[in-house]
Amino acid sequence: MSAKAPRLVRLGVLASGRGSNLQAIIEAIEKQALSAEIAVVLSNKQEAVALERARKHGAPAVWLDPKPFAGRPDSREAYDRAVLEVLQKHEVDLVLLAGYMKIVTAVLVSAYHNRMMNIHPSLLPSFPGLDVQKKAIEHGCKIAGCTVHFVTEGVDEGPIIIQAAVPIAEGDTPEILAARILEHEHRIYPRAIQLYAEGRLRVEGRRVLVADPDAPAAGFHDP
Ligand code: GAR
């Protein structure tokens, strides 16, 4: 009798834009390098390329228009309750923010405590927020990078899972630096997901402890 395949982690990806991180995750799934599947991709933007990428992969793609929720005092929470409904309907285990340009509220953070990740193009806690590659260059940093972290209510501040360092060269523009960082984002986000899928992440206060840290996550080989 053949061994039963382990259950795949069901991913709910929230994205607002071009979705290159989503694409890296899809490609890792298609190469069978991830013990995960895309349960649903949701966007607040109807025109998000990420939705197209999801459809092409054969995954449900949902546009949830924020407009009907605007103007009420709890508009952000009400929107997140609707997001939560979609995630629950698709039986999502792990939520991934991938270029999701909306601040998530306690509604989602508490429902997916230590089960929601974000990728950010800086070495947190330096440079949370927007335009971070420009800020790193203007600050005179020699090293930039990217961070995958669990999501808490503070913006870009939850426990850090993986970081990658990326040198800043003289003459780098924010665009050039962003492209160099992005290559590393596409490497570390799938790896963080696989570590989660393998049950190797444990959160202790602000620290994320990785079981057997030197072992590569299955299917991933760091240079
Ligand atoms: C990525 O660089 C990601 O790190 C960043 O948005 C970009 C999305 O690209 N996220 C943030 O700045 C969140 N604070 P993508 O849509 O091609 O994945």
Coordinates of C-alpha atoms and ligand atoms in Angstrom, one line a residue:
M1 CA 0.0 0.0 0.0
S2 CA 1.5 3.4 -0.9
A3 CA 2.0 6.0 1.8
K4 CA -0.8 8.6 1.9
A5 CA 0.4 12.0 0.5
P6 CA 0.5 14.6 3.2
R7 CA -2.3 17.2 3.2
L8 CA -1.4 20.3 1.1
V9 CA -1.5 23.6 3.0
R10 CA -4.3 25.7 1.4
L11 CA -3.0 29.2 0.6
G12 CA -5.1 32.3 0.4
V13 CA -3.2 35.0 -1.4
L14 CA -4.2 38.7 -1.0
A15 CA -2.6 40.9 -3.7
S16 CA -3.3 44.3 -5.2
G17 CA -0.9 44.5 -8.2
R18 CA 1.2 42.7 -10.7
G19 CA 1.6 39.6 -8.5
S20 CA 5.1 38.5 -9.3
N21 CA 5.4 37.0 -5.8
L22 CA 2.2 35.1 -6.4
Q23 CA 3.7 33.9 -9.7
A24 CA 6.9 32.6 -7.9
I25 CA 4.6 30.7 -5.5
I26 CA 2.5 29.3 -8.4
E27 CA 5.7 28.2 -10.2
A28 CA 7.0 26.5 -7.0
I29 CA 3.7 24.7 -6.7
E30 CA 3.7 23.6 -10.3
K31 CA 7.3 22.3 -9.9
Q32 CA 6.0 20.4 -6.9
A33 CA 8.5 22.1 -4.7
L34 CA 5.8 23.3 -2.3
S35 CA 3.5 21.1 -0.1
A36 CA 0.8 23.7 -0.7
E37 CA -2.0 24.6 -3.1
I38 CA -3.6 27.9 -4.0
A39 CA -7.1 27.9 -2.4
V40 CA -8.0 31.4 -3.5
V41 CA -6.5 34.7 -4.7
L42 CA -8.3 37.8 -3.6
S43 CA -7.7 41.4 -4.6
N44 CA -9.1 44.8 -3.7
K45 CA -8.3 45.9 -7.3
Q46 CA -10.3 44.6 -10.2
E47 CA -7.5 45.1 -12.6
A48 CA -4.8 43.4 -10.5
V49 CA -2.6 41.2 -12.8
A50 CA -2.5 38.8 -9.8
L51 CA -6.1 37.8 -10.5
E52 CA -5.1 36.9 -14.1
R53 CA -2.2 34.8 -12.9
A54 CA -4.5 32.9 -10.5
R55 CA -7.0 32.2 -13.3
K56 CA -4.3 31.0 -15.6
H57 CA -3.1 28.6 -12.8
G58 CA -6.7 27.4 -12.5
A59 CA -7.2 28.8 -9.0
P60 CA -10.3 30.8 -7.9
A61 CA -9.7 34.6 -8.3
V62 CA -12.0 36.9 -6.4
W63 CA -12.2 40.7 -6.7
L64 CA -13.7 42.2 -3.6
D65 CA -14.7 45.8 -4.3
P66 CA -13.9 48.0 -1.3
K67 CA -16.3 50.7 -2.5
P68 CA -19.6 49.4 -1.0
F69 CA -17.8 49.3 2.4
A70 CA -16.5 52.9 2.3
G71 CA -18.0 55.7 4.3
R72 CA -19.0 53.7 7.3
P73 CA -17.1 54.1 10.6
D74 CA -16.0 50.4 10.6
S75 CA -15.3 50.3 6.8
R76 CA -11.9 48.5 7.1
E77 CA -13.2 45.9 9.6
A78 CA -16.3 45.4 7.5
Y79 CA -14.2 44.8 4.4
D80 CA -12.0 42.4 6.3
R81 CA -15.0 40.5 7.6
A82 CA -16.0 40.0 3.9
V83 CA -12.4 38.9 3.1
L84 CA -12.5 36.5 6.0
E85 CA -15.7 35.0 4.7
V86 CA -14.0 34.3 1.3
L87 CA -11.0 32.8 3.0
Q88 CA -13.1 30.5 5.2
K89 CA -15.3 29.5 2.3
H90 CA -12.2 28.3 0.5
E91 CA -10.8 26.6 3.6
V92 CA -7.6 28.6 3.7
D93 CA -5.0 27.5 6.2
L94 CA -2.3 30.1 5.6
V95 CA -2.9 33.7 4.3
L96 CA -0.2 35.3 2.3
L97 CA 0.0 39.1 1.7
A98 CA 1.8 39.5 -1.6
G99 CA 1.9 43.2 -2.6
Y100 CA -1.5 43.7 -0.8
M101 CA -1.7 47.5 -0.5
K102 CA -4.3 47.6 2.3
I103 CA -3.7 47.5 6.0
V104 CA -5.3 44.4 7.5
T105 CA -7.3 44.8 10.7
A106 CA -7.7 42.8 13.9
V107 CA -10.5 40.9 12.2
L108 CA -8.1 39.1 9.9
V109 CA -5.0 39.2 12.2
S110 CA -6.8 37.4 15.0
A111 CA -8.6 34.9 12.8
Y112 CA -5.2 33.9 11.2
H113 CA -2.9 34.5 14.2
N114 CA 0.6 33.2 13.2
R115 CA -1.0 31.9 10.0
M116 CA -0.7 35.0 8.0
M117 CA 2.6 36.1 6.3
N118 CA 3.7 39.2 4.5
I119 CA 6.7 40.0 2.3
H120 CA 8.3 43.4 2.5
P121 CA 11.2 44.8 0.4
S122 CA 13.4 46.0 3.2
L123 CA 15.4 44.5 6.1
L124 CA 12.8 45.1 8.8
P125 CA 12.6 46.8 11.3
S126 CA 14.3 49.3 9.0
F127 CA 12.1 51.0 6.5
P128 CA 8.5 49.8 7.1
G129 CA 5.8 51.4 4.8
L130 CA 6.1 52.6 1.3
D131 CA 8.9 53.7 -1.1
V132 CA 11.4 51.7 1.0
Q133 CA 14.0 51.2 -1.7
K134 CA 14.2 54.9 -2.3
K135 CA 14.5 55.5 1.4
A136 CA 17.3 53.0 1.8
I137 CA 19.3 54.6 -1.0
E138 CA 18.7 58.1 0.3
H139 CA 19.7 57.1 3.8
G140 CA 23.0 55.9 2.4
C141 CA 22.5 52.2 3.4
K142 CA 25.0 49.8 1.9
I143 CA 22.8 46.8 2.4
A144 CA 19.1 46.5 1.6
G145 CA 17.0 43.3 1.4
C146 CA 13.6 41.7 2.0
T147 CA 11.7 40.2 4.9
V148 CA 9.0 37.5 5.3
H149 CA 7.2 38.0 8.6
F150 CA 4.1 36.9 10.4
V151 CA 1.4 39.6 10.3
T152 CA 0.4 41.4 13.5
E153 CA -1.7 44.5 13.8
G154 CA 1.3 46.9 13.4
V155 CA 2.3 47.5 9.8
D156 CA 5.3 45.5 8.7
E157 CA 6.3 44.7 12.3
G158 CA 5.4 41.0 13.1
P159 CA 7.9 38.2 14.0
I160 CA 10.5 37.7 11.3
I161 CA 10.6 34.3 9.5
I162 CA 13.3 34.9 6.8
Q163 CA 15.4 37.8 5.5
A164 CA 17.7 38.1 2.6
A165 CA 20.4 40.8 2.3
V166 CA 21.0 42.6 -1.0
P167 CA 23.9 45.0 -1.5
I168 CA 23.2 48.5 -2.7
A169 CA 25.5 49.6 -5.5
E170 CA 26.5 53.2 -6.2
G171 CA 24.3 54.5 -9.0
D172 CA 21.4 52.3 -8.0
T173 CA 18.0 53.9 -8.7
P174 CA 15.0 52.7 -6.6
E175 CA 13.8 50.8 -9.6
I176 CA 17.1 48.9 -10.1
L177 CA 17.4 48.1 -6.5
A178 CA 13.7 47.0 -6.3
A179 CA 14.3 44.6 -9.2
R180 CA 17.4 43.1 -7.5
I181 CA 15.5 42.7 -4.2
L182 CA 12.5 41.2 -6.0
E183 CA 14.6 38.2 -7.2
H184 CA 15.3 37.4 -3.5
E185 CA 11.6 37.9 -2.6
H186 CA 10.8 35.2 -5.1
R187 CA 13.2 32.9 -3.5
I188 CA 12.5 33.4 0.2
Y189 CA 8.7 33.6 0.1
P190 CA 8.2 30.1 -1.2
R191 CA 10.9 28.9 1.2
A192 CA 9.0 30.4 4.2
I193 CA 5.8 28.8 3.0
Q194 CA 7.5 25.4 2.8
L195 CA 9.0 25.7 6.3
Y196 CA 5.5 26.4 7.5
A197 CA 4.1 23.4 5.6
E198 CA 6.7 21.2 7.1
G199 CA 5.7 22.4 10.6
R200 CA 9.2 23.8 11.3
L201 CA 8.2 27.4 12.4
R202 CA 7.5 28.2 16.1
V203 CA 6.8 31.7 17.3
E204 CA 8.2 32.6 20.7
G205 CA 7.5 36.2 21.5
R206 CA 9.1 38.3 18.7
R207 CA 11.3 35.4 17.6
V208 CA 10.4 32.7 15.0
L209 CA 12.4 29.6 15.7
V210 CA 13.1 27.3 12.8
A211 CA 13.4 23.6 13.5
D212 CA 16.6 22.1 12.0
P213 CA 17.5 25.5 10.4
D214 CA 20.4 24.2 8.3
A215 CA 18.2 21.6 6.5
P216 CA 16.8 23.1 3.3
A217 CA 13.1 23.2 3.0
A218 CA 12.2 20.3 0.7
G219 CA 12.6 21.4 -2.9
F220 CA 14.6 24.5 -2.1
H221 CA 18.3 24.9 -2.2
D222 CA 19.9 28.1 -1.1
P223 CA 23.0 29.2 -3.1
Ligands
GAR1 C1 6.9 43.5 -3.5 O1 8.1 44.1 -3.7 C2 6.5 43.4 -2.1 O2 7.6 43.1 -1.3 C3 5.9 44.7 -1.8 O3 5.2 45.0 -3.0 C4 5.7 44.4 -4.1 C5 4.7 43.5 -4.7 O4 5.2 43.0 -5.9 N1 5.2 44.8 -0.6 C6 5.1 45.8 0.3 O5 5.8 46.8 0.1 C7 4.3 45.5 1.5 N2 4.6 46.5 2.5 P1 4.4 41.8 -6.6 O6 2.9 42.3 -6.8 O7 5.0 41.7 -8.0 O8 4.5 40.6 -5.8

